[in-house]
XYZ file of C-alpha atoms in Angstrom:
725
model
C 0.000 0.000 0.000
C 2.860 2.418 0.798
C 4.430 1.665 -2.556
C 1.092 2.317 -4.261
C 0.620 5.719 -2.607
C 4.258 6.704 -3.227
C 3.909 5.816 -6.897
C 0.646 7.742 -7.108
C 2.162 10.861 -5.517
C 5.207 10.771 -7.794
C 2.988 10.277 -10.859
C 0.767 13.177 -9.784
C 3.674 15.587 -9.468
C 5.236 14.360 -12.723
C 1.963 14.908 -14.577
C 1.578 18.316 -12.925
C 5.086 19.302 -13.971
C 4.450 18.212 -17.555
C 1.192 20.146 -17.524
C 3.169 23.287 -16.739
C 5.078 22.892 -20.013
C 3.720 24.323 -23.231
C 3.762 23.476 -26.913
C 4.896 25.309 -30.060
C 3.494 24.355 -33.446
C 3.298 25.958 -36.852
C 3.914 25.771 -40.581
C 6.759 26.851 -42.869
C 5.976 28.270 -46.309
C 7.859 30.159 -48.984
C 7.122 33.375 -50.887
C 3.939 35.243 -51.608
C 2.149 32.121 -52.877
C 2.778 30.313 -49.556
C 4.274 27.240 -51.202
C 4.703 24.448 -48.638
C 8.317 23.468 -47.860
C 9.052 19.873 -46.866
C 11.976 18.756 -44.636
C 12.847 22.304 -43.496
C 14.975 22.323 -40.333
C 13.182 24.188 -37.522
C 15.194 25.040 -34.407
C 14.218 26.068 -30.907
C 17.487 27.940 -30.488
C 17.724 28.426 -26.725
C 16.898 24.758 -25.979
C 19.104 23.342 -28.789
C 16.118 21.351 -30.037
C 15.341 20.830 -33.702
C 12.795 19.092 -35.881
C 11.837 19.039 -39.561
C 8.609 19.955 -41.339
C 6.369 17.210 -42.690
C 4.779 16.962 -46.149
C 2.330 19.702 -45.159
C 5.101 22.019 -43.960
C 4.002 21.580 -40.326
C 6.220 21.216 -37.248
C 5.725 20.839 -33.491
C 7.732 21.109 -30.266
C 6.119 19.450 -27.245
C 6.989 19.813 -23.537
C 8.477 23.286 -23.865
C 9.225 24.896 -20.467
C 7.805 28.390 -19.924
C 10.053 31.135 -21.308
C 10.994 33.229 -24.322
C 12.362 31.388 -27.372
C 13.546 32.023 -30.921
C 11.947 29.668 -33.447
C 14.069 29.585 -36.595
C 13.479 27.858 -39.930
C 16.521 27.023 -42.054
C 16.815 25.557 -45.518
C 19.957 25.894 -47.612
C 19.488 28.321 -50.480
C 16.770 30.349 -48.720
C 16.917 33.211 -46.269
C 16.245 32.005 -42.725
C 12.954 32.964 -41.096
C 12.485 33.424 -37.358
C 10.010 34.496 -34.749
C 10.442 35.193 -31.025
C 7.642 33.614 -28.982
C 6.728 33.486 -25.297
C 5.471 30.198 -23.884
C 3.351 30.368 -20.742
C 2.702 27.399 -18.455
C 0.369 24.944 -20.193
C -0.093 27.163 -23.268
C -0.081 26.248 -26.949
C 1.710 28.783 -29.178
C 1.149 28.832 -32.920
C 3.786 30.419 -35.163
C 3.867 30.331 -38.951
C 7.171 31.140 -40.639
C 7.446 32.415 -44.199
C 10.860 32.013 -45.821
C 11.938 34.567 -48.405
C 14.458 34.798 -51.185
C 16.207 37.732 -49.511
C 15.694 40.609 -47.148
C 16.243 41.105 -43.429
C 16.717 37.754 -41.731
C 17.802 36.168 -38.488
C 21.141 34.382 -38.314
C 22.398 31.686 -35.963
C 25.999 31.171 -34.868
C 27.748 28.335 -33.050
C 31.204 29.903 -33.364
C 30.770 32.878 -31.044
C 30.157 30.984 -27.788
C 30.377 27.272 -28.632
C 26.591 26.952 -28.432
C 23.809 27.830 -30.838
C 22.501 31.380 -30.440
C 21.318 34.150 -32.706
C 23.887 36.676 -33.890
C 21.764 39.459 -32.407
C 21.906 37.852 -28.951
C 25.628 36.998 -29.140
C 28.012 39.092 -27.092
C 30.706 38.745 -29.763
C 30.309 40.533 -33.107
C 29.453 37.873 -35.688
C 28.685 37.821 -39.407
C 27.325 34.764 -41.222
C 27.238 34.071 -44.950
C 24.810 31.442 -46.270
C 25.244 28.938 -49.086
C 23.264 31.008 -51.597
C 25.536 34.041 -51.136
C 28.641 31.812 -51.235
C 27.567 30.348 -54.573
C 26.828 33.803 -56.000
C 30.368 34.923 -55.086
C 31.853 31.584 -56.234
C 35.626 31.574 -55.906
C 38.434 29.154 -55.107
C 39.812 31.554 -52.479
C 38.135 32.008 -49.099
C 39.230 35.650 -48.995
C 37.514 36.390 -52.318
C 34.222 35.026 -50.951
C 34.336 37.130 -47.756
C 35.822 40.316 -49.228
C 33.630 43.397 -48.602
C 31.823 41.826 -45.649
C 31.739 44.369 -42.816
C 35.210 44.564 -41.249
C 36.609 41.857 -43.558
C 38.991 42.354 -46.471
C 41.297 40.012 -48.355
C 45.023 39.381 -48.611
C 46.147 37.644 -51.766
C 48.880 36.929 -54.271
C 46.369 36.136 -56.994
C 42.824 34.700 -56.837
C 43.935 31.206 -55.790
C 45.565 32.317 -52.534
C 43.165 34.881 -51.075
C 42.715 34.807 -47.282
C 40.458 36.900 -44.994
C 41.858 39.852 -43.042
C 39.704 40.934 -40.069
C 39.922 44.482 -38.699
C 43.477 44.811 -40.050
C 44.634 41.512 -38.516
C 46.250 38.959 -40.802
C 48.396 35.845 -40.672
C 48.698 34.023 -37.354
C 46.223 36.400 -35.681
C 43.222 35.132 -37.704
C 42.249 31.490 -37.266
C 40.680 29.614 -40.161
C 38.661 26.632 -38.943
C 36.580 23.893 -40.555
C 33.696 22.901 -38.269
C 35.579 24.424 -35.328
C 38.957 22.706 -35.939
C 42.025 24.342 -37.500
C 42.293 23.825 -41.260
C 45.917 22.689 -40.777
C 47.337 24.772 -43.623
C 50.348 27.085 -43.950
C 48.374 30.033 -45.334
C 48.952 32.144 -42.203
C 52.691 32.343 -42.800
C 52.821 33.498 -46.418
C 50.910 35.757 -48.780
C 50.934 33.178 -51.588
C 49.631 30.194 -49.594
C 45.969 29.205 -49.833
C 43.434 27.846 -47.368
C 42.275 24.291 -48.272
C 38.569 25.080 -47.887
C 36.019 24.025 -50.500
C 33.682 27.013 -50.355
C 31.102 25.539 -52.772
C 30.205 22.676 -50.401
C 29.639 24.810 -47.286
C 26.323 25.397 -45.570
C 27.551 28.708 -44.157
C 30.618 30.681 -43.089
C 30.720 32.390 -39.684
C 33.100 35.269 -38.961
C 33.756 36.319 -35.362
C 35.328 39.773 -35.347
C 37.574 40.677 -32.465
C 39.401 38.391 -30.017
C 38.045 34.824 -30.052
C 40.968 33.458 -28.058
C 38.949 31.919 -25.215
C 37.450 29.165 -27.379
C 39.873 29.038 -30.298
C 43.373 29.798 -29.041
C 45.961 32.540 -29.146
C 46.095 32.630 -32.947
C 42.481 33.872 -32.981
C 43.448 37.144 -31.322
C 42.125 39.062 -34.334
C 39.142 36.835 -35.043
C 38.068 33.468 -36.399
C 36.549 32.297 -39.682
C 34.637 29.033 -39.286
C 33.645 27.137 -42.448
C 30.632 24.997 -41.493
C 29.586 21.921 -43.449
C 26.421 21.272 -41.416
C 27.188 17.561 -41.069
C 28.179 17.916 -37.406
C 24.751 19.308 -36.547
C 22.614 16.201 -37.055
C 20.931 14.283 -39.859
C 17.585 14.433 -41.656
C 15.430 11.458 -42.649
C 15.257 10.559 -46.326
C 17.301 11.883 -49.220
C 18.405 15.477 -49.707
C 21.159 17.154 -51.656
C 22.142 19.705 -54.258
C 23.857 20.197 -57.595
C 25.424 23.484 -58.710
C 27.072 24.665 -61.887
C 28.769 28.026 -62.424
C 30.184 29.763 -65.473
C 31.829 33.160 -65.782
C 33.448 35.506 -68.255
C 36.766 37.372 -67.919
C 38.685 34.449 -66.384
C 36.609 31.796 -68.226
C 35.451 30.412 -64.897
C 33.757 27.006 -64.770
C 32.693 25.079 -61.676
C 30.483 22.162 -60.656
C 29.577 20.992 -57.176
C 27.222 18.360 -55.834
C 26.300 16.713 -52.577
C 23.994 13.999 -51.312
C 22.718 13.136 -47.809
C 20.757 10.062 -46.837
C 19.137 9.557 -43.451
C 17.867 6.132 -42.340
C 16.452 5.964 -38.829
C 19.275 7.331 -36.662
C 21.980 6.894 -39.301
C 23.207 9.555 -41.690
C 25.443 9.202 -44.750
C 26.794 12.004 -46.905
C 29.176 12.792 -49.701
C 30.002 15.804 -51.814
C 32.528 16.877 -54.396
C 33.384 19.892 -56.501
C 35.736 21.083 -59.182
C 36.567 24.615 -60.291
C 38.895 26.203 -62.825
C 39.723 29.684 -64.062
C 42.106 30.991 -66.691
C 44.221 34.142 -66.438
C 42.001 37.152 -65.765
C 42.057 40.605 -67.315
C 42.423 43.709 -65.158
C 40.482 46.918 -65.633
C 41.275 49.857 -67.871
C 43.855 49.201 -70.573
C 46.043 46.937 -68.433
C 45.040 43.744 -70.205
C 45.656 40.186 -69.020
C 47.322 39.519 -65.674
C 49.414 36.545 -66.651
C 49.717 33.362 -64.602
C 46.567 33.899 -62.512
C 44.932 30.572 -63.376
C 43.368 28.296 -60.732
C 42.483 24.588 -60.642
C 40.661 23.054 -57.708
C 39.050 19.690 -56.874
C 37.794 18.276 -53.581
C 35.666 15.486 -52.193
C 34.216 14.496 -48.795
C 32.492 11.381 -47.494
C 31.132 10.614 -44.048
C 28.683 8.765 -41.870
C 27.196 9.277 -38.441
C 24.806 7.912 -35.857
C 22.498 10.516 -34.281
C 20.355 9.275 -31.408
C 18.137 11.457 -29.239
C 20.903 12.068 -26.713
C 24.147 10.800 -28.211
C 25.902 10.868 -31.551
C 29.115 10.060 -33.334
C 30.292 10.764 -36.865
C 33.389 10.500 -38.974
C 34.417 12.002 -42.292
C 37.252 11.992 -44.792
C 38.131 14.974 -47.013
C 40.554 15.200 -49.905
C 41.507 18.622 -51.299
C 43.837 19.534 -54.131
C 44.488 22.699 -56.080
C 47.006 24.383 -58.314
C 47.169 28.102 -58.906
C 49.527 30.620 -60.435
C 51.285 33.629 -58.921
C 50.979 36.741 -61.155
C 54.031 37.506 -63.272
C 56.037 40.656 -62.600
C 55.400 42.713 -65.741
C 58.375 44.920 -64.862
C 60.799 42.071 -65.619
C 61.876 41.193 -69.173
C 61.836 37.428 -68.541
C 59.745 36.814 -65.415
C 59.682 33.400 -63.746
C 56.351 31.556 -63.980
C 55.585 30.410 -60.421
C 52.688 28.263 -59.245
C 51.695 26.232 -56.195
C 50.291 22.706 -56.058
C 48.410 21.902 -52.832
C 47.129 18.646 -51.293
C 45.336 18.039 -48.009
C 43.983 14.783 -46.589
C 41.834 15.052 -43.500
C 40.120 12.531 -41.214
C 37.813 13.721 -38.429
C 36.013 11.886 -35.596
C 33.268 13.392 -33.419
C 31.505 11.962 -30.399
C 28.928 13.705 -28.243
C 26.210 13.240 -25.654
C 23.408 15.604 -24.601
C 20.740 15.859 -21.908
C 22.833 14.267 -19.174
C 21.219 14.491 -15.744
C 24.322 15.779 -13.952
C 26.507 18.846 -13.547
C 27.653 18.263 -17.133
C 24.578 18.234 -19.381
C 26.370 17.766 -22.685
C 29.775 16.974 -24.109
C 31.535 16.775 -27.457
C 34.929 15.276 -28.348
C 36.702 15.859 -31.659
C 39.879 14.285 -33.024
C 41.213 15.594 -36.327
C 44.127 14.289 -38.407
C 45.345 16.649 -41.150
C 48.116 15.936 -43.646
C 48.924 19.046 -45.692
C 51.535 19.378 -48.431
C 52.287 21.935 -51.089
C 54.924 22.330 -53.766
C 56.225 25.613 -55.124
C 56.867 25.231 -58.836
C 59.006 27.495 -61.031
C 58.892 26.989 -64.809
C 57.374 23.506 -64.250
C 60.206 22.448 -61.920
C 59.461 21.723 -58.243
C 61.585 24.112 -56.217
C 60.365 23.579 -52.635
C 58.057 21.126 -50.890
C 56.334 22.135 -47.647
C 54.767 19.554 -45.312
C 52.543 20.222 -42.327
C 51.024 17.331 -40.374
C 48.680 18.381 -37.566
C 46.951 16.086 -35.057
C 44.282 18.066 -33.190
C 41.902 17.250 -30.350
C 39.147 19.208 -28.641
C 36.690 18.534 -25.823
C 33.780 20.774 -24.843
C 31.479 20.299 -21.833
C 28.167 22.092 -21.242
C 27.262 22.875 -17.639
C 23.876 22.401 -16.064
C 22.075 25.697 -15.675
C 21.952 26.771 -12.050
C 19.631 29.703 -11.600
C 20.862 32.354 -14.042
C 24.331 30.799 -14.421
C 25.295 28.590 -17.321
C 28.461 27.986 -19.315
C 30.887 25.572 -20.896
C 34.486 24.565 -20.426
C 36.964 22.251 -22.079
C 40.450 21.572 -23.316
C 42.130 21.330 -26.702
C 45.531 21.042 -28.311
C 47.547 19.782 -31.243
C 50.833 18.209 -32.261
C 52.389 19.597 -35.431
C 55.252 18.365 -37.645
C 56.529 20.989 -40.082
C 59.305 20.592 -42.653
C 60.544 21.999 -45.961
C 62.812 20.543 -48.631
C 64.228 22.391 -51.640
C 65.346 25.852 -52.685
C 63.170 28.064 -50.460
C 63.992 26.545 -47.085
C 63.140 29.373 -44.727
C 63.668 27.230 -41.616
C 66.686 24.938 -41.654
C 65.371 21.553 -40.539
C 62.030 20.194 -39.308
C 60.225 21.784 -36.366
C 57.746 20.178 -33.978
C 55.119 22.262 -32.237
C 52.896 21.166 -29.357
C 50.015 23.108 -27.872
C 47.665 22.427 -24.965
C 44.964 24.635 -23.458
C 42.196 24.605 -20.894
C 39.379 27.138 -21.091
C 36.047 28.138 -19.618
C 33.265 30.517 -20.634
C 30.492 31.361 -18.135
C 27.324 33.370 -18.588
C 24.848 35.019 -16.241
C 21.581 35.572 -18.106
C 18.806 37.793 -16.777
C 15.635 39.075 -18.418
C 17.217 42.135 -20.084
C 20.864 41.763 -19.199
C 23.512 39.085 -19.707
C 27.110 38.956 -18.540
C 29.769 36.642 -19.960
C 33.256 35.992 -18.621
C 35.970 33.404 -19.045
C 39.626 32.544 -19.318
C 42.081 30.331 -21.170
C 45.515 29.057 -20.173
C 47.595 27.974 -23.158
C 51.046 26.459 -23.598
C 52.931 26.400 -26.911
C 56.269 24.656 -27.420
C 58.526 24.848 -30.491
C 61.247 22.210 -30.851
C 63.453 22.572 -33.962
C 65.629 19.630 -35.014
C 68.418 22.078 -35.908
C 70.622 22.436 -32.786
C 71.489 26.010 -33.827
C 67.858 27.038 -33.303
C 66.710 27.280 -29.682
C 63.656 25.514 -28.270
C 60.992 27.964 -27.113
C 58.076 27.475 -24.733
C 55.324 29.983 -23.953
C 52.555 29.776 -21.350
C 50.049 32.556 -20.893
C 46.549 33.565 -19.858
C 43.811 35.073 -22.005
C 40.651 36.418 -20.379
C 37.531 38.275 -21.397
C 34.359 39.782 -19.977
C 31.358 41.108 -21.832
C 27.893 42.444 -21.096
C 24.768 42.805 -23.213
C 21.939 45.192 -22.284
C 18.469 45.178 -23.876
C 17.677 48.871 -24.362
C 14.271 48.588 -26.011
C 12.406 46.047 -28.108
C 14.874 45.010 -30.791
C 17.662 47.249 -29.438
C 20.777 46.232 -27.515
C 24.111 47.615 -26.323
C 27.108 45.287 -25.982
C 30.458 45.985 -24.304
C 33.451 43.625 -24.271
C 36.864 43.710 -22.599
C 39.542 41.224 -23.658
C 43.038 40.408 -22.476
C 44.944 38.374 -25.065
C 48.145 36.360 -25.037
C 49.761 35.191 -28.296
C 52.939 33.145 -28.576
C 55.127 34.091 -31.582
C 54.490 31.971 -34.660
C 57.081 29.556 -36.002
C 57.991 31.733 -38.988
C 58.381 34.802 -36.771
C 60.911 32.940 -34.642
C 62.959 30.942 -37.127
C 62.609 32.194 -40.739
C 65.862 33.095 -42.498
C 65.938 33.340 -46.269
C 64.385 34.741 -49.426
C 60.615 34.362 -49.501
C 58.802 34.660 -52.823
C 55.439 34.877 -51.056
C 56.286 38.223 -49.447
C 58.940 39.371 -51.973
C 61.339 39.886 -49.076
C 64.370 38.258 -47.480
C 62.860 37.408 -44.084
C 64.867 37.291 -40.874
C 63.111 35.906 -37.802
C 64.077 36.465 -34.193
C 64.219 33.343 -31.962
C 64.229 35.603 -28.884
C 60.829 37.183 -29.516
C 58.574 37.628 -26.500
C 54.877 36.796 -26.336
C 52.388 39.417 -27.509
C 50.068 40.872 -24.872
C 46.918 42.773 -25.803
C 44.124 44.581 -24.003
C 41.081 45.731 -25.886
C 37.551 47.086 -25.814
C 34.676 46.393 -28.217
C 31.472 48.442 -28.083
C 28.407 47.626 -30.166
C 24.970 49.178 -30.593
C 22.428 46.933 -32.371
C 18.909 47.293 -33.683
C 16.869 44.474 -35.231
C 13.212 44.273 -36.132
C 11.151 43.517 -39.227
C 12.004 46.913 -40.711
C 15.567 47.731 -39.625
C 18.753 45.796 -38.975
C 21.580 48.066 -37.868
C 24.878 47.648 -36.056
C 27.533 50.169 -35.030
C 30.820 48.762 -33.704
C 33.823 50.534 -32.236
C 37.016 48.741 -31.176
C 40.331 49.627 -29.584
C 43.203 47.181 -28.967
C 46.537 48.043 -27.357
C 49.416 45.592 -27.928
C 52.605 45.173 -25.969
C 55.463 43.626 -28.009
C 53.435 43.448 -31.233
C 55.296 41.342 -33.844
C 55.496 42.663 -37.418
C 57.595 42.210 -40.558
C 59.532 45.440 -41.092
C 61.223 46.210 -44.450
C 64.716 47.684 -43.983
C 65.301 49.265 -47.396
C 68.385 47.072 -47.897
C 68.557 44.537 -50.743
C 69.749 40.952 -50.525
C 72.237 40.608 -53.390
C 71.548 36.952 -54.210
C 67.744 37.052 -54.353
C 67.260 40.716 -55.198
C 64.578 40.948 -52.479
C 64.383 43.649 -49.842
C 65.564 42.480 -46.412
C 62.835 42.512 -43.753
C 63.123 41.714 -40.038
C 60.514 40.406 -37.618
C 60.489 43.108 -34.946
C 58.500 43.891 -31.804
C 57.082 47.184 -30.631
C 54.026 48.440 -28.758
C 51.125 49.269 -31.065
C 47.431 49.991 -31.135
C 44.479 49.236 -33.430
C 41.357 51.353 -33.466
C 38.436 51.377 -35.840
C 34.747 51.294 -36.514
C 32.168 49.331 -38.517
C 28.699 50.566 -39.404
C 26.010 48.558 -41.191
C 22.364 49.379 -41.893
C 19.622 47.549 -43.776
C 16.204 49.183 -44.044
C 13.032 47.681 -45.488
C 11.657 50.717 -47.312
C 8.621 48.769 -48.546
C 7.662 45.229 -49.511
C 9.729 45.490 -52.714
C 12.813 47.434 -51.624
C 15.584 47.172 -49.035
C 18.359 49.757 -48.708
C 21.743 48.412 -47.589
C 24.718 50.509 -46.457
C 28.031 49.783 -44.785
C 31.228 51.496 -43.658
C 34.444 50.281 -42.028
C 37.774 51.811 -41.086
C 40.937 50.657 -39.283
C 43.753 52.818 -37.988
C 46.783 50.798 -36.832
C 50.119 52.250 -35.825
C 53.168 51.721 -33.666
C 53.679 53.586 -30.425
C 56.013 56.042 -32.192
C 53.211 57.020 -34.615
C 54.375 55.067 -37.676
C 51.518 53.248 -39.446
C 51.736 49.458 -39.515
C 52.244 47.769 -42.921
C 49.376 46.597 -45.146
C 46.374 48.012 -43.313
C 43.102 48.159 -45.249
C 41.913 51.677 -46.177
C 38.585 53.371 -45.464
C 35.720 51.606 -47.256
C 32.040 52.361 -47.809
C 29.205 50.514 -49.524
C 25.668 51.363 -50.577
C 23.238 49.054 -52.304
C 19.638 48.120 -52.942
C 17.730 44.868 -52.755
C 14.869 45.037 -55.246
C 12.633 42.003 -54.909
C 9.316 40.897 -56.306
C 7.930 37.490 -55.407
C 10.836 35.085 -56.102
C 13.116 37.540 -57.905
C 15.834 39.637 -56.216
C 18.154 42.188 -57.870
C 20.952 43.834 -55.855
C 22.902 46.731 -57.344
C 25.720 48.100 -55.174
C 28.552 50.630 -55.259
C 31.722 50.046 -53.222
C 34.056 52.986 -52.607
C 37.566 52.542 -51.156
C 39.694 55.486 -50.054
C 43.350 56.243 -50.674
C 45.760 54.498 -48.332
C 48.614 56.929 -47.790
C 49.236 56.025 -44.145
C 52.038 53.609 -44.959
C 55.028 52.058 -43.228
C 58.647 52.905 -44.070
C 59.397 51.903 -47.712
C 55.764 50.828 -48.261
C 54.098 52.430 -51.281
C 50.698 54.186 -51.011
C 47.674 52.879 -52.912
C 45.085 55.084 -54.640
C 41.405 54.696 -53.879
C 38.767 53.436 -56.261
C 35.072 52.744 -56.740
C 33.417 49.714 -58.328
C 29.824 49.062 -59.343
C 28.353 45.549 -59.108
C 24.944 43.952 -59.684
C 23.866 40.539 -58.432
C 20.540 38.812 -58.768
C 18.759 35.556 -57.994
C 15.515 33.819 -58.833
C 14.035 30.779 -57.045
C 11.467 28.323 -58.343
C 10.286 26.440 -55.230
C 8.259 23.247 -54.981
C 7.534 20.946 -52.061
C 10.656 18.835 -52.634
C 12.807 20.944 -54.975
C 14.185 24.464 -55.230
C 15.723 25.732 -58.469
C 17.996 28.707 -57.811
C 19.351 30.897 -60.629
C 22.023 33.495 -59.809
C 23.941 36.160 -61.698
C 26.787 38.390 -60.536
C 28.077 41.212 -62.743
C 31.171 42.796 -61.166
C 33.336 45.879 -61.747
C 30.934 47.044 -64.450
C 32.966 50.216 -65.021
C 36.079 48.099 -65.719
C 38.018 50.120 -63.151
C 41.764 49.501 -62.811
C 42.509 49.221 -59.082
C 44.922 47.602 -56.626
C 44.475 45.876 -53.259
C 46.652 47.598 -50.652
C 46.812 44.473 -48.452
C 48.354 42.296 -51.173
C 52.092 41.624 -50.887
C 52.349 41.961 -54.687
C 49.917 44.837 -55.204
C 52.423 46.856 -57.219
C 52.562 44.186 -59.942
C 49.080 42.658 -59.765
C 45.892 44.719 -60.211
C 42.495 43.249 -59.343
C 40.088 41.684 -61.840
C 38.288 43.847 -64.394
C 34.668 43.651 -65.510
C 32.946 40.305 -65.882
C 29.781 38.355 -65.293
C 29.130 35.046 -63.519
C 26.053 32.810 -63.904
C 25.020 30.016 -61.584
C 22.325 27.376 -61.323
C 21.621 25.251 -58.248
C 18.959 22.649 -57.675
C 18.299 21.530 -54.101
C 16.101 18.550 -53.284
C 14.747 17.653 -49.855
């Protein structure tokens, strides 16, 4: 009898507790004709719960605790749709989401804090770029795809080697990651090295601007770019996939890409591949063809995973290869034709578990094995071979929410083997590097105020085989604190303080020799000290159905900032200018402004502005800092058609370092457009991108070879993508 009554009491309270929960249901449609979309991913962002729409476009979340939630619908190729809802105890909330071709939209990031949240709610400043925009900007180089995003520019030695520069930070201060793990390349250490990222197969790219060192390490002191495949985020039942083809003028661009996913019960299988080629492009004005700017690229990925309600594991294999040319120096009578051939093999394992009934509610482990190699070829002869093998690991643990406190902590690290053989041996002998870190990020979340704080302790060790080069070991602390205040409905103010620690990179310590990638004879300093930074980021944000606006201001002060300083002296053997890696105190300050206004149901007005001022303590400007840039554009849309004309204006850059040449400003006019034909199971997406319509001759100040290589002239690019789901 006691057992009976105890069971009855427990059952009563359990039923009562469940009765206090609510339910969210709704339907997802597309466009003005309300076409039903099948298999759309619908997320309850704050609870990390997701489902998919059925054949009628309907979805449902049961047993939702009382609170305020963001319901977000996502389907590759469409603009995300979202709605903020409030669930009361025992209530049923109905929310219908209408996806659009373009216009103001919500965005979700996992890069900013290690957990899914909207970019508006994130304390870090984040930009995301979806698959439709990536395809429209189709390029082999990651920097080309992200160029002109707010606060982001590109560094390149031709289209095949472009890499993002964030707020003036380049090289080892910007981390490039693939699904949260380092890409394992050598692109940070040279202007002519590429990132082995297949942009055409990505679901989205997330850019965190400002220090992201707590979660991603000391080489993310300027920011992180995370290329997200979407395969780590779960599987969908049935078959879904895409096929894209792209063709363009000027460089005779041609590309194809395709992917397929198959979900059976809790299992998921996927594979994708792409190939892309361009010929030498023509610059603007009367310059003509920029010789040796061709690109060739091919990549493929295959994987499988098991995704249960609480646990999952997956594994994938990726093969990447490319070859691209370095522009010829037109000032020479018989210039040397140089190109790079790149390979990368990558194997990744993930394991995770969620909804644990303990202090740790979720965990994720990742092991990544990357084997990178590239050859530098001169007149079809291999001159130098670079190898970089990186074995990475990462563990992240989610804490149980206690009152208003939640957070995550973890550890990560890598073992790296680096070596070069051939003519351009900048470091004499192989070097091993080991890194290990522990980190934590906590958050106090109130109704209209949230506070985030955390720290990271990191150790980096360099061990050269050459006995003439000293071993170096660095251990330091990075820390950050940030607060977000809701000012009014749709308005927020965010303030961040960061203290960063960065160990000198391998090339900064040990390089000694002529380097074609920077056109200098580089001399490293094995006695360099660690970089220390302190910075502030301030952000004012507004987001509603009519206006999305963001104003950012940042200031970073560096102690012992490392930079490559030209001396004005010439190395007789190579003919390159001698440059030393030096240290001096410096500061970076700048601003970013972006505004998108829905003028009416057919028109959005889009504007942007960014500026960086970076100089040493003695007032000398730092080398290769992006100039002032502004952008204004329109988004004209009617039903499933969108046309986006824009004008980008870039100012003169005459604040230059010793022996650095100034770069004149320029303005370019572009038009892009897209048209979608949606059905229940298919979406046909047509895109066009007409660029530099005035055929303006201009140069990129950040490029190491800007004085010999102007940017691409006028051209047009067409694309077609079919997605099935």
